[in-house]
Each structure stands twice: as structure tokens, then as C-alpha cells.
mmCIF file of C-alpha atoms in Angstrom:
data_model
loop_
_atom_site.group_PDB
_atom_site.id
_atom_site.type_symbol
_atom_site.label_atom_id
_atom_site.label_comp_id
_atom_site.label_asym_id
_atom_site.label_seq_id
_atom_site.Cartn_x
_atom_site.Cartn_y
_atom_site.Cartn_z
ATOM 1 C CA MET C 28 -2.858 -16.508 -120.379
ATOM 2 C CA LYS C 29 -0.151 -19.117 -120.043
ATOM 3 C CA ARG C 30 3.281 -17.998 -119.425
ATOM 4 C CA THR C 31 6.478 -19.114 -121.391
ATOM 5 C CA ALA C 32 10.150 -19.323 -120.878
ATOM 6 C CA ARG C 33 13.033 -20.291 -123.358
ATOM 7 C CA ALA C 34 15.026 -22.955 -122.799
ATOM 8 C CA PHE C 35 18.224 -24.752 -124.446
ATOM 9 C CA TRP C 36 17.648 -28.221 -125.412
ATOM 10 C CA ILE C 37 19.868 -30.970 -127.104
ATOM 11 C CA GLY C 38 17.677 -32.059 -129.747
ATOM 12 C CA SER C 39 20.217 -34.929 -130.985
ATOM 13 C CA PRO C 40 23.775 -35.221 -130.226
ATOM 14 C CA GLY C 41 25.807 -32.606 -131.359
ATOM 15 C CA HIS C 42 22.812 -30.215 -132.166
ATOM 16 C CA GLY C 43 21.056 -27.781 -129.844
ATOM 17 C CA GLU C 44 18.233 -25.622 -130.066
ATOM 18 C CA ILE C 45 16.251 -22.855 -128.193
ATOM 19 C CA ARG C 46 12.406 -23.754 -127.468
ATOM 20 C CA ASP C 47 9.737 -22.046 -125.937
ATOM 21 C CA VAL C 48 8.423 -23.888 -122.812
ATOM 22 C CA PRO C 49 5.355 -23.630 -120.438
ATOM 23 C CA LEU C 50 6.189 -21.701 -117.261
ATOM 24 C CA PRO C 51 3.743 -22.893 -114.613
ATOM 25 C CA ASP C 52 2.535 -20.569 -111.746
ATOM 26 C CA PRO C 53 4.279 -21.261 -108.620
ATOM 27 C CA ALA C 54 2.662 -22.981 -105.769
ATOM 28 C CA GLY C 55 2.943 -21.725 -102.232
ATOM 29 C CA ASP C 56 5.899 -23.545 -101.492
ATOM 30 C CA GLU C 57 7.769 -22.925 -105.006
ATOM 31 C CA VAL C 58 9.790 -19.957 -106.288
ATOM 32 C CA LEU C 59 9.804 -18.244 -109.845
ATOM 33 C CA VAL C 60 13.514 -17.619 -110.645
ATOM 34 C CA ARG C 61 14.635 -15.115 -113.346
ATOM 35 C CA SER C 62 18.034 -16.409 -114.630
ATOM 36 C CA LEU C 63 20.935 -14.003 -114.560
ATOM 37 C CA TRP C 64 23.729 -16.459 -115.355
ATOM 38 C CA SER C 65 24.220 -19.981 -115.943
ATOM 39 C CA GLY C 66 27.608 -21.802 -116.654
ATOM 40 C CA VAL C 67 28.616 -24.618 -119.053
ATOM 41 C CA SER C 68 30.514 -27.080 -117.400
ATOM 42 C CA ARG C 69 32.962 -27.932 -120.400
ATOM 43 C CA GLY C 70 33.990 -31.506 -119.354
ATOM 44 C CA THR C 71 30.477 -32.906 -118.487
ATOM 45 C CA GLU C 72 28.232 -30.797 -120.424
ATOM 46 C CA THR C 73 30.146 -31.172 -123.718
ATOM 47 C CA LEU C 74 30.288 -35.005 -123.096
ATOM 48 C CA VAL C 75 26.400 -34.917 -123.044
ATOM 49 C CA PHE C 76 26.156 -32.826 -125.926
ATOM 50 C CA ARG C 77 28.226 -35.286 -128.162
ATOM 51 C CA GLY C 78 26.051 -38.091 -126.882
ATOM 52 C CA GLY C 79 28.827 -39.714 -124.804
ATOM 53 C CA VAL C 80 26.839 -40.908 -121.987
ATOM 54 C CA PRO C 81 26.861 -44.675 -121.761
ATOM 55 C CA GLU C 82 23.545 -46.271 -121.529
ATOM 56 C CA SER C 83 24.473 -47.881 -118.087
ATOM 57 C CA GLN C 84 25.026 -44.360 -116.500
ATOM 58 C CA HIS C 85 21.982 -42.858 -117.789
ATOM 59 C CA ALA C 86 20.255 -42.939 -114.490
ATOM 60 C CA ALA C 87 23.255 -41.793 -112.336
ATOM 61 C CA MET C 88 24.155 -38.713 -114.936
ATOM 62 C CA ARG C 89 20.499 -37.283 -114.595
ATOM 63 C CA ALA C 90 20.732 -33.748 -113.469
ATOM 64 C CA PRO C 91 18.509 -32.655 -110.538
ATOM 65 C CA PHE C 92 15.978 -30.729 -113.049
ATOM 66 C CA GLN C 93 16.826 -32.495 -116.316
ATOM 67 C CA GLU C 94 13.883 -33.063 -118.819
ATOM 68 C CA GLY C 95 14.146 -35.784 -121.505
ATOM 69 C CA ASP C 96 16.496 -38.469 -121.732
ATOM 70 C CA PHE C 97 20.076 -39.367 -122.978
ATOM 71 C CA PRO C 98 21.030 -39.245 -125.799
ATOM 72 C CA GLY C 99 18.345 -36.904 -126.586
ATOM 73 C CA PRO C 100 16.193 -34.781 -126.802
ATOM 74 C CA VAL C 101 17.448 -33.591 -123.393
ATOM 75 C CA LYS C 102 17.552 -30.384 -121.308
ATOM 76 C CA TYR C 103 20.641 -30.627 -119.472
ATOM 77 C CA GLY C 104 22.502 -28.537 -117.035
ATOM 78 C CA TYR C 105 23.257 -27.411 -113.388
ATOM 79 C CA LEU C 106 24.947 -24.187 -112.867
ATOM 80 C CA ASN C 107 22.062 -21.280 -112.554
ATOM 81 C CA VAL C 108 22.191 -18.096 -110.867
ATOM 82 C CA GLY C 109 19.178 -15.911 -110.928
ATOM 83 C CA VAL C 110 16.603 -13.913 -108.713
ATOM 84 C CA VAL C 111 13.661 -14.841 -107.131
ATOM 85 C CA GLU C 112 10.595 -12.970 -108.632
ATOM 86 C CA GLU C 113 7.638 -14.888 -107.002
ATOM 87 C CA GLY C 114 7.763 -17.009 -103.901
ATOM 88 C CA PRO C 115 8.081 -17.046 -100.225
ATOM 89 C CA ALA C 116 8.870 -13.608 -98.514
ATOM 90 C CA ALA C 117 12.055 -14.872 -97.191
ATOM 91 C CA LEU C 118 13.458 -15.203 -100.753
ATOM 92 C CA LEU C 119 11.676 -12.795 -102.883
ATOM 93 C CA GLY C 120 14.257 -10.590 -104.384
ATOM 94 C CA ARG C 121 17.284 -12.778 -103.333
ATOM 95 C CA THR C 122 19.736 -14.089 -105.644
ATOM 96 C CA VAL C 123 19.923 -17.624 -105.558
ATOM 97 C CA PHE C 124 21.945 -20.653 -106.925
ATOM 98 C CA CYS C 125 19.933 -23.614 -108.571
ATOM 99 C CA LEU C 126 21.135 -26.798 -110.173
ATOM 100 C CA TYR C 127 18.806 -25.965 -113.220
ATOM 101 C CA PRO C 128 19.518 -26.088 -116.695
ATOM 102 C CA HIS C 129 19.946 -23.189 -119.192
ATOM 103 C CA GLN C 130 16.544 -21.473 -119.087
ATOM 104 C CA THR C 131 15.187 -17.807 -119.049
ATOM 105 C CA ARG C 132 12.672 -18.530 -116.033
ATOM 106 C CA TYR C 133 11.872 -21.364 -114.238
ATOM 107 C CA VAL C 134 9.845 -22.764 -111.200
ATOM 108 C CA VAL C 135 11.272 -24.990 -108.591
ATOM 109 C CA PRO C 136 10.494 -25.868 -104.963
ATOM 110 C CA ALA C 137 11.728 -23.057 -102.824
ATOM 111 C CA SER C 138 14.102 -25.785 -100.946
ATOM 112 C CA ALA C 139 15.787 -26.359 -104.388
ATOM 113 C CA VAL C 140 17.558 -22.784 -104.202
ATOM 114 C CA THR C 141 20.375 -21.698 -102.231
ATOM 115 C CA PRO C 142 20.583 -17.952 -101.371
ATOM 116 C CA VAL C 143 24.075 -16.474 -102.804
ATOM 117 C CA PRO C 144 25.895 -14.584 -99.820
ATOM 118 C CA ASP C 145 26.245 -10.729 -100.402
ATOM 119 C CA SER C 146 29.770 -11.304 -100.709
ATOM 120 C CA VAL C 147 29.860 -13.462 -103.637
ATOM 121 C CA PRO C 148 29.001 -11.604 -107.129
ATOM 122 C CA ALA C 149 26.293 -13.373 -108.972
ATOM 123 C CA GLY C 150 28.444 -13.896 -112.071
ATOM 124 C CA ARG C 151 30.818 -15.764 -109.732
ATOM 125 C CA ALA C 152 28.401 -17.931 -108.220
ATOM 126 C CA VAL C 153 27.808 -19.880 -111.354
ATOM 127 C CA LEU C 154 31.039 -21.577 -110.031
ATOM 128 C CA ALA C 155 29.189 -23.247 -107.016
ATOM 129 C CA GLY C 156 28.416 -26.489 -108.383
ATOM 130 C CA THR C 157 31.954 -26.994 -109.269
ATOM 131 C CA VAL C 158 33.554 -25.643 -106.022
ATOM 132 C CA GLU C 159 31.017 -28.153 -104.329
ATOM 133 C CA THR C 160 32.621 -31.132 -106.388
ATOM 134 C CA ALA C 161 36.051 -29.645 -105.246
ATOM 135 C CA VAL C 162 34.918 -29.342 -101.459
ATOM 136 C CA ASN C 163 33.598 -33.069 -101.717
ATOM 137 C CA ALA C 164 36.969 -34.169 -103.233
ATOM 138 C CA LEU C 165 38.850 -32.668 -100.340
ATOM 139 C CA TRP C 166 36.542 -34.201 -97.900
ATOM 140 C CA ASP C 167 37.238 -37.554 -99.686
ATOM 141 C CA ALA C 168 41.039 -36.743 -100.008
ATOM 142 C CA ARG C 169 41.562 -35.631 -96.504
ATOM 143 C CA PRO C 170 45.018 -33.904 -97.211
ATOM 144 C CA LEU C 171 47.275 -33.099 -94.263
ATOM 145 C CA ILE C 172 49.183 -30.085 -93.301
ATOM 146 C CA GLY C 173 52.525 -29.850 -94.955
ATOM 147 C CA ASP C 174 51.454 -32.531 -98.079
ATOM 148 C CA ARG C 175 53.086 -32.456 -101.212
ATOM 149 C CA ILE C 176 50.267 -32.491 -103.835
ATOM 150 C CA ALA C 177 49.771 -32.319 -107.428
ATOM 151 C CA VAL C 178 46.712 -31.637 -109.324
ATOM 152 C CA VAL C 179 46.694 -33.454 -112.723
ATOM 153 C CA GLY C 180 44.561 -31.795 -115.284
ATOM 154 C CA GLY C 181 43.712 -28.015 -115.312
ATOM 155 C CA GLY C 182 40.117 -27.884 -116.302
ATOM 156 C CA MET C 183 37.254 -26.310 -114.250
ATOM 157 C CA VAL C 184 37.373 -29.051 -111.481
ATOM 158 C CA GLY C 185 41.203 -29.343 -111.168
ATOM 159 C CA CYS C 186 41.411 -25.713 -110.917
ATOM 160 C CA SER C 187 38.678 -25.504 -108.311
ATOM 161 C CA VAL C 188 40.587 -28.348 -106.319
ATOM 162 C CA ALA C 189 43.885 -26.516 -106.737
ATOM 163 C CA ALA C 190 42.160 -23.114 -105.497
ATOM 164 C CA LEU C 191 40.923 -24.672 -102.323
ATOM 165 C CA LEU C 192 44.285 -26.382 -101.718
ATOM 166 C CA ALA C 193 46.174 -23.140 -102.039
ATOM 167 C CA ARG C 194 44.323 -22.053 -98.860
ATOM 168 C CA PHE C 195 45.584 -25.293 -97.055
ATOM 169 C CA PRO C 196 48.138 -24.833 -94.387
ATOM 170 C CA GLY C 197 51.584 -25.604 -95.365
ATOM 171 C CA ALA C 198 50.466 -27.673 -98.655
ATOM 172 C CA ARG C 199 52.825 -27.465 -101.585
ATOM 173 C CA VAL C 200 50.519 -27.655 -104.643
ATOM 174 C CA GLN C 201 51.383 -27.919 -108.204
ATOM 175 C CA LEU C 202 48.860 -27.747 -111.111
ATOM 176 C CA VAL C 203 49.948 -30.019 -113.981
ATOM 177 C CA ASP C 204 48.618 -29.436 -117.219
ATOM 178 C CA ALA C 205 49.293 -30.123 -121.021
ATOM 179 C CA ASP C 206 48.590 -26.597 -121.885
ATOM 180 C CA PRO C 207 51.174 -24.066 -121.034
ATOM 181 C CA ALA C 208 48.378 -21.193 -120.924
ATOM 182 C CA ARG C 209 47.204 -22.862 -117.720
ATOM 183 C CA ALA C 210 50.323 -21.465 -115.954
ATOM 184 C CA LYS C 211 48.561 -18.120 -115.778
ATOM 185 C CA THR C 212 45.617 -19.672 -114.197
ATOM 186 C CA ALA C 213 47.586 -21.415 -111.603
ATOM 187 C CA GLU C 214 49.347 -18.043 -110.816
ATOM 188 C CA ALA C 215 46.083 -16.448 -110.149
ATOM 189 C CA LEU C 216 44.754 -19.190 -108.004
ATOM 190 C CA GLY C 217 48.028 -19.181 -106.122
ATOM 191 C CA VAL C 218 49.585 -22.559 -106.682
ATOM 192 C CA GLY C 219 52.585 -23.725 -109.055
ATOM 193 C CA PHE C 220 52.294 -25.151 -112.244
ATOM 194 C CA ALA C 221 54.169 -27.599 -114.635
ATOM 195 C CA LEU C 222 53.966 -29.215 -117.714
ATOM 196 C CA PRO C 223 53.526 -33.288 -117.249
ATOM 197 C CA ALA C 224 57.265 -34.066 -118.187
ATOM 198 C CA ASP C 225 58.255 -31.562 -115.633
ATOM 199 C CA ALA C 226 56.317 -32.342 -112.626
ATOM 200 C CA LEU C 227 57.614 -32.547 -109.385
ATOM 201 C CA GLY C 228 57.355 -36.256 -108.003
ATOM 202 C CA ASP C 229 57.222 -37.625 -104.376
ATOM 203 C CA ARG C 230 53.783 -36.516 -104.048
ATOM 204 C CA ASP C 231 51.766 -37.560 -101.042
ATOM 205 C CA LEU C 232 48.539 -36.842 -102.963
ATOM 206 C CA VAL C 233 47.725 -36.499 -106.696
ATOM 207 C CA VAL C 234 44.324 -35.331 -107.589
ATOM 208 C CA HIS C 235 43.488 -36.441 -111.292
ATOM 209 C CA ALA C 236 41.087 -34.485 -113.393
ATOM 210 C CA SER C 237 42.426 -34.456 -116.787
ATOM 211 C CA ALA C 238 39.925 -37.090 -118.004
ATOM 212 C CA THR C 239 42.550 -38.829 -119.893
ATOM 213 C CA GLU C 240 44.346 -42.086 -119.742
ATOM 214 C CA GLN C 241 47.940 -40.621 -120.156
ATOM 215 C CA GLY C 242 47.014 -38.136 -117.176
ATOM 216 C CA LEU C 243 46.034 -40.842 -115.072
ATOM 217 C CA ALA C 244 49.316 -42.838 -115.725
ATOM 218 C CA ARG C 245 51.165 -39.791 -114.902
ATOM 219 C CA ALA C 246 49.522 -39.274 -111.604
ATOM 220 C CA LEU C 247 50.456 -42.668 -110.573
ATOM 221 C CA GLU C 248 54.068 -42.093 -111.632
ATOM 222 C CA LEU C 249 53.997 -38.670 -109.457
ATOM 223 C CA LEU C 250 53.056 -40.481 -106.152
ATOM 224 C CA ALA C 251 55.298 -41.354 -103.236
ATOM 225 C CA PRO C 252 55.346 -44.903 -101.998
ATOM 226 C CA GLU C 253 51.968 -45.310 -100.469
ATOM 227 C CA GLY C 254 50.687 -42.156 -101.918
ATOM 228 C CA THR C 255 47.027 -41.830 -103.154
ATOM 229 C CA VAL C 256 45.711 -40.999 -106.507
ATOM 230 C CA LEU C 257 42.195 -39.152 -105.996
ATOM 231 C CA GLU C 258 40.273 -39.837 -109.263
ATOM 232 C CA LEU C 259 37.927 -37.084 -110.171
ATOM 233 C CA SER C 260 37.852 -37.750 -113.909
ATOM 234 C CA TRP C 261 34.702 -39.283 -115.641
ATOM 235 C CA TYR C 262 35.433 -41.037 -118.904
ATOM 236 C CA GLY C 263 31.809 -41.625 -120.013
ATOM 237 C CA ASP C 264 32.035 -44.365 -122.656
ATOM 238 C CA ARG C 265 35.660 -44.545 -122.964
ATOM 239 C CA LYS C 266 37.897 -47.557 -121.638
ATOM 240 C CA VAL C 267 41.030 -46.777 -119.832
ATOM 241 C CA SER C 268 44.246 -48.665 -119.515
ATOM 242 C CA LEU C 269 46.581 -48.502 -116.311
ATOM 243 C CA PRO C 270 50.146 -49.487 -115.873
ATOM 244 C CA LEU C 271 49.303 -51.606 -112.761
ATOM 245 C CA GLY C 272 52.155 -53.788 -113.053
ATOM 246 C CA GLU C 273 55.866 -52.110 -112.665
ATOM 247 C CA ALA C 274 55.926 -50.698 -109.198
ATOM 248 C CA PHE C 275 52.465 -50.169 -108.449
ATOM 249 C CA HIS C 276 52.171 -52.960 -105.867
ATOM 250 C CA SER C 277 55.616 -52.650 -104.429
ATOM 251 C CA ARG C 278 54.945 -49.094 -103.603
ATOM 252 C CA ARG C 279 51.608 -49.514 -102.262
ATOM 253 C CA LEU C 280 50.027 -46.974 -104.314
ATOM 254 C CA VAL C 281 46.274 -46.402 -103.925
ATOM 255 C CA ILE C 282 43.598 -45.099 -106.674
ATOM 256 C CA ARG C 283 40.416 -43.680 -104.945
ATOM 257 C CA SER C 284 37.273 -42.554 -106.717
ATOM 258 C CA SER C 285 35.430 -39.448 -105.685
ATOM 259 C CA GLN C 286 32.050 -38.230 -107.104
ATOM 260 C CA VAL C 287 29.981 -35.312 -106.232
ATOM 261 C CA GLY C 288 26.598 -37.425 -106.145
ATOM 262 C CA THR C 289 27.129 -38.675 -102.688
ATOM 263 C CA VAL C 290 28.402 -36.682 -99.781
ATOM 264 C CA SER C 291 31.845 -37.926 -98.665
ATOM 265 C CA PRO C 292 31.376 -40.461 -95.977
ATOM 266 C CA HIS C 293 34.173 -38.758 -93.958
ATOM 267 C CA ARG C 294 31.583 -35.853 -93.498
ATOM 268 C CA ALA C 295 28.482 -38.008 -92.773
ATOM 269 C CA ASP C 296 27.395 -35.020 -90.588
ATOM 270 C CA ARG C 297 26.807 -32.683 -93.283
ATOM 271 C CA SER C 298 24.061 -32.545 -95.735
ATOM 272 C CA TYR C 299 24.138 -31.623 -99.738
ATOM 273 C CA ALA C 300 22.681 -28.247 -98.544
ATOM 274 C CA ASP C 301 25.573 -27.787 -96.241
ATOM 275 C CA ARG C 302 27.937 -29.002 -98.779
ATOM 276 C CA LEU C 303 26.512 -26.095 -101.320
ATOM 277 C CA ALA C 304 26.405 -23.325 -98.623
ATOM 278 C CA LEU C 305 30.001 -23.884 -97.851
ATOM 279 C CA ALA C 306 30.868 -23.903 -101.440
ATOM 280 C CA LEU C 307 29.042 -20.573 -101.899
ATOM 281 C CA ASP C 308 30.677 -19.188 -99.068
ATOM 282 C CA LEU C 309 34.224 -20.130 -100.625
ATOM 283 C CA LEU C 310 33.486 -17.945 -103.499
ATOM 284 C CA ALA C 311 33.911 -15.086 -101.727
ATOM 285 C CA ASP C 312 37.388 -15.365 -102.823
ATOM 286 C CA PRO C 313 37.868 -13.097 -106.068
ATOM 287 C CA ALA C 314 40.835 -15.327 -107.202
ATOM 288 C CA LEU C 315 38.273 -17.710 -108.453
ATOM 289 C CA ASP C 316 37.382 -15.382 -111.113
ATOM 290 C CA ALA C 317 40.236 -17.018 -113.117
ATOM 291 C CA LEU C 318 37.855 -19.913 -113.671
ATOM 292 C CA VAL C 319 35.464 -18.010 -115.844
ATOM 293 C CA THR C 320 37.199 -18.007 -119.241
ATOM 294 C CA GLY C 321 34.425 -16.718 -121.566
ATOM 295 C CA GLU C 322 30.964 -15.305 -121.723
ATOM 296 C CA SER C 323 28.180 -15.613 -124.533
ATOM 297 C CA ASP C 324 24.545 -14.624 -124.514
ATOM 298 C CA PHE C 325 21.892 -17.162 -124.090
ATOM 299 C CA GLU C 326 20.705 -16.932 -127.561
ATOM 300 C CA GLU C 327 24.330 -18.081 -128.929
ATOM 301 C CA LEU C 328 24.158 -21.277 -127.107
ATOM 302 C CA PRO C 329 23.209 -23.407 -130.351
ATOM 303 C CA ASP C 330 26.444 -22.321 -131.912
ATOM 304 C CA LEU C 331 28.485 -22.086 -128.744
ATOM 305 C CA LEU C 332 28.241 -25.816 -127.626
ATOM 306 C CA PRO C 333 29.468 -27.380 -130.672
ATOM 307 C CA ARG C 334 32.602 -25.284 -130.534
ATOM 308 C CA LEU C 335 33.060 -25.880 -126.941
ATOM 309 C CA ALA C 336 32.748 -29.665 -127.839
ATOM 310 C CA SER C 337 35.266 -29.333 -130.241
ATOM 311 C CA GLY C 338 37.800 -27.403 -128.368
ATOM 312 C CA GLU C 339 37.475 -24.574 -130.741
ATOM 313 C CA ILE C 340 36.961 -22.418 -127.455
ATOM 314 C CA PRO C 341 39.377 -23.497 -125.005
ATOM 315 C CA ALA C 342 37.177 -22.505 -121.913
ATOM 316 C CA LEU C 343 37.310 -23.769 -118.212
ATOM 317 C CA CYS C 344 33.636 -22.147 -117.190
ATOM 318 C CA HIS C 345 32.081 -20.512 -120.110
ATOM 319 C CA ARG C 346 29.581 -18.098 -118.621
ATOM 320 C CA VAL C 347 25.909 -17.523 -120.346
ATOM 321 C CA ARG C 348 24.408 -14.312 -119.857
ATOM 322 C CA TYR C 349 20.675 -13.640 -119.935
ATOM 323 C CA THR C 350 18.749 -10.523 -120.655
ATOM 324 C CA ASP C 351 14.953 -9.955 -119.248
ATOM 325 C CA ILE C 352 13.226 -12.027 -121.968
ATOM 326 C CA GLY C 353 10.874 -15.067 -121.819
#
């Protein structure tokens, strides 16, 4: 008798559904994972849910275990934590992280899962993909001891970057966001907070993660001469205007992109697996629990995604809880 699992699919832009999907028997080099938790990355996943991935980026935006194509039907997601129920003895019974969509059980190559350290609770491990993005960003940014740094945009990625920078020796870090409620998150992470109009200037480095034109313009304003904006936002199909006149050239400012799809060239000695393992190790810090701002059952996903996409639910990482079904 064929086994099945249940998976969340975007049937068409703005509409999600739970589908029964076939569950193959794992081969000798594969594992069967039962999901414990998954996470909704509010920025990227809600953009996919709205159908906002431009055609030119369909290939670049594919998740590792995505099924279907943009704009839909598509099964999309990449923050999954589960327990290995079948597979090699070294992994059997282990809690693992995988870049897999929202699904009750799934079969993947054993090489596609990373064991979660005993020091990291399974529910916190859903943040691994975003913390991995932050690790890569800081490899790209190469902050120095004592740098004055602003992180503009207090979403999931921006807060992950701020959390890692809070540990950096001598760094003076301020999280900048238009939502005053982010002050509580900044406090939990151990960094300062300011609204955009009140942010401290003369920054050596500004990490921009607000995904807004206004945020990027403000990031440039906050730089010291010869400072750098590291651009982490992805704008999908939106066009962005920037004030590249004024003092942009005379102050010799730099805008540099960073994207997790490629390991930073400054750490060419590290692999994708090394980077993800490091991110999981860093999640031993309980301060990162501040990035999980909501929780729902798997069956609620079709109703949840429209509310996340509209902003009705103001989430950082919304965690999805699985019971032993499917």
C-alpha cells in the first residue's frame, strides 16, 4: 500500500491548499523525515505567495526541494525541522534541519539533512536558514572591531544580522525600523533601537534589509564617508529609485549586494554545509527565540498565508507546528 503525506501548495497567487502527496520508500542513501516544525519566512515566502517573483528570476528563486513552477501551482519553503524515522543508522532518530517545504513527512538524500546540535531546541532550529543568510552577509560585509553599524529593517533577516553583530567585539549596533514594537526585539537581542528619523549617522557599515526604497535611501544617509551599505533586500518585481546624486560620489559611498545562494567569496574555504552547520551552532543562543513571533498548526496554513502576506499578522518568523499525521 502506497504511503502518503500532506503538503502545503500555492495553487495560484494568493491561494493555498493542503494536498495529499505520494511518499516514496527511502533508498539506501536517503532518509524519511517526520516534520516537527517548519518556519514561514515572511519576506520571501509571502512574495512567492502573492506571485511576485519576476519571470527573469524564476530559476534563481527555486528552493532546493520546490515542486511546480512560479507563479503556481508550486510547493515552496525551506525552513523544516524533523526527526529521521528511516535511514542510515547514524541519522536514525536524530533531529535534523532541511531546506524542505511545508510537508508532514518527506524523503530526501541523507546528505540534504543537517543534524541539529543537542544544545539547540528543535523549535528554534527553524531559524537556521535565516541565520545562515546572516552569516553569509557578515562574511561579505567583513565588519571590523569597533565599527559603528546600523541594521535598517527589523524583519527576520535584519534581526538575525543584528543578533550576530551583537556578539562582535566592540561593535556599536543599532537596529532601525519604522515599527516602534521592534524596540522590544532589539532589546532581547542586545542591540540599540531607533526609528528611521532618529537613527545615529556616521556609520561605518549599514546592513539594509527593509526591502523598501525609503529604507535603502535612509541607509545611504546614515553612512560615514567611504562607508558601505550591504544590500540584503530582494525586491522581486518592484523597481527602486535611489538618490545617487547629491553627496553619493563626493562621499565615496559603496552599495554592495549579498545573497545566500552563493557562499561569500571571502570564505571560499567554506562549503554550503559548513555554513549551515555554523548557523545551527549559533542558534544555541536563547536570545534568538525573540525572532519567533507566532505559531500555528500545519492545517492552518491556507488561512495563515493570506494574513501574513497582507500584514494582518505582523510576524518575523511564524512557526508551523506538526502533529503525527500523514
